[in-house]
C-alpha positions as MATLAB code, in Angstrom:
seq = 'MLGGMVTIKDLTESLDPTSGALKVLGGVGIAKRLNVGGSAYFGNTFNVAGATTMNDSFGVTSSQNYVATFINQSAQNGIAIKIGNSSPGLANNYLE';
ca = [
     144.310   63.228   83.333;
     143.411   60.324   85.588;
     141.200   60.816   88.605;
     141.914   57.724   90.686;
     144.483   55.078   91.525;
     146.226   53.347   88.602;
     147.495   49.767   88.909;
     150.052   48.307   86.514;
     150.111   44.507   86.747;
     153.136   43.966   84.488;
     156.018   42.534   86.579;
     158.843   43.483   84.187;
     161.982   44.294   86.226;
     163.698   47.596   85.489;
     167.403   47.277   84.723;
     167.992   50.829   83.486;
     166.025   54.023   82.712;
     164.677   52.508   79.475;
     163.204   49.276   80.860;
     160.521   48.160   83.290;
     156.751   47.923   83.561;
     156.360   51.716   83.427;
     158.617   53.949   81.339;
     158.334   57.753   81.392;
     160.244   59.770   78.793;
     159.906   63.092   80.622;
     160.320   64.110   84.238;
     158.082   62.917   87.049;
     156.594   65.227   89.674;
     155.365   63.574   92.868;
     153.425   65.777   95.275;
     153.386   63.332   98.182;
     155.333   60.365   99.531;
     157.273   57.960   97.294;
     157.589   54.385   98.594;
     160.055   52.016   96.948;
     159.837   48.341   97.898;
     163.118   47.283   96.284;
     166.412   48.890   95.456;
     166.610   52.360   93.953;
     169.252   53.392   91.430;
     170.132   56.985   90.615;
     172.275   57.356   87.511;
     173.348   60.882   88.310;
     173.379   63.349   91.211;
     171.000   62.682   94.107;
     169.850   65.899   95.784;
     167.811   66.154   98.976;
     166.191   69.386  100.135;
     165.430   69.248  103.850;
     166.342   66.962  106.725;
     167.147   63.355  105.819;
     166.982   60.248  107.988;
     168.510   56.898  107.016;
     167.448   53.918  109.080;
     170.135   51.480  108.008;
     173.652   51.477  106.599;
     174.835   53.910  103.954;
     177.503   52.607  101.608;
     179.602   54.757   99.317;
     181.736   53.408   96.490;
     184.236   55.714   94.846;
     187.125   55.461   92.436;
     188.719   58.481   94.149;
     190.990   58.551   97.219;
     187.950   59.530   99.296;
     184.426   58.131   99.567;
     182.324   61.283   99.802;
     182.428   65.034   99.415;
     180.298   67.205  101.664;
     179.861   70.816  100.625;
     178.213   73.439  102.799;
     176.509   75.794  100.354;
     175.059   78.101  102.987;
     176.444   80.748  105.338;
     176.058   78.427  108.333;
     178.834   76.937  110.492;
     180.082   74.048  108.379;
     179.428   70.323  108.411;
     179.586   67.852  111.307;
     179.708   64.077  110.830;
     178.977   61.944  113.890;
     181.038   58.764  114.154;
     179.080   56.327  116.327;
     181.471   53.350  116.505;
     184.886   54.891  116.255;
     188.191   53.458  117.376;
     189.192   53.094  120.206;
     185.491   52.608  120.944;
     184.472   56.071  122.039;
     180.885   57.110  121.291;
     179.681   60.540  120.172;
     182.832   61.439  118.290;
     182.513   64.092  115.613;
     184.644   64.854  112.606;
     184.450   68.593  111.921;
];
């Protein structure tokens, strides 16, 4: 167990889960904030527990006839998606 900050000076770029300056074969538990300075890639499902804020664009690429699936897994009142710049230019439109 380490008791202080660890610095890895290797600059090897990660191209997949088996490459990069630091490779971990098992899971990783992070008790506090994770800061990523470059792009992040998730090779499988990305789950978020709690409120989520995105401060820029969110792009979705899909080979299906739709770009995203939203599933309400609680007993609450469904899902609302706010459309900020909808046609014909009305603000505060919601798709419910």
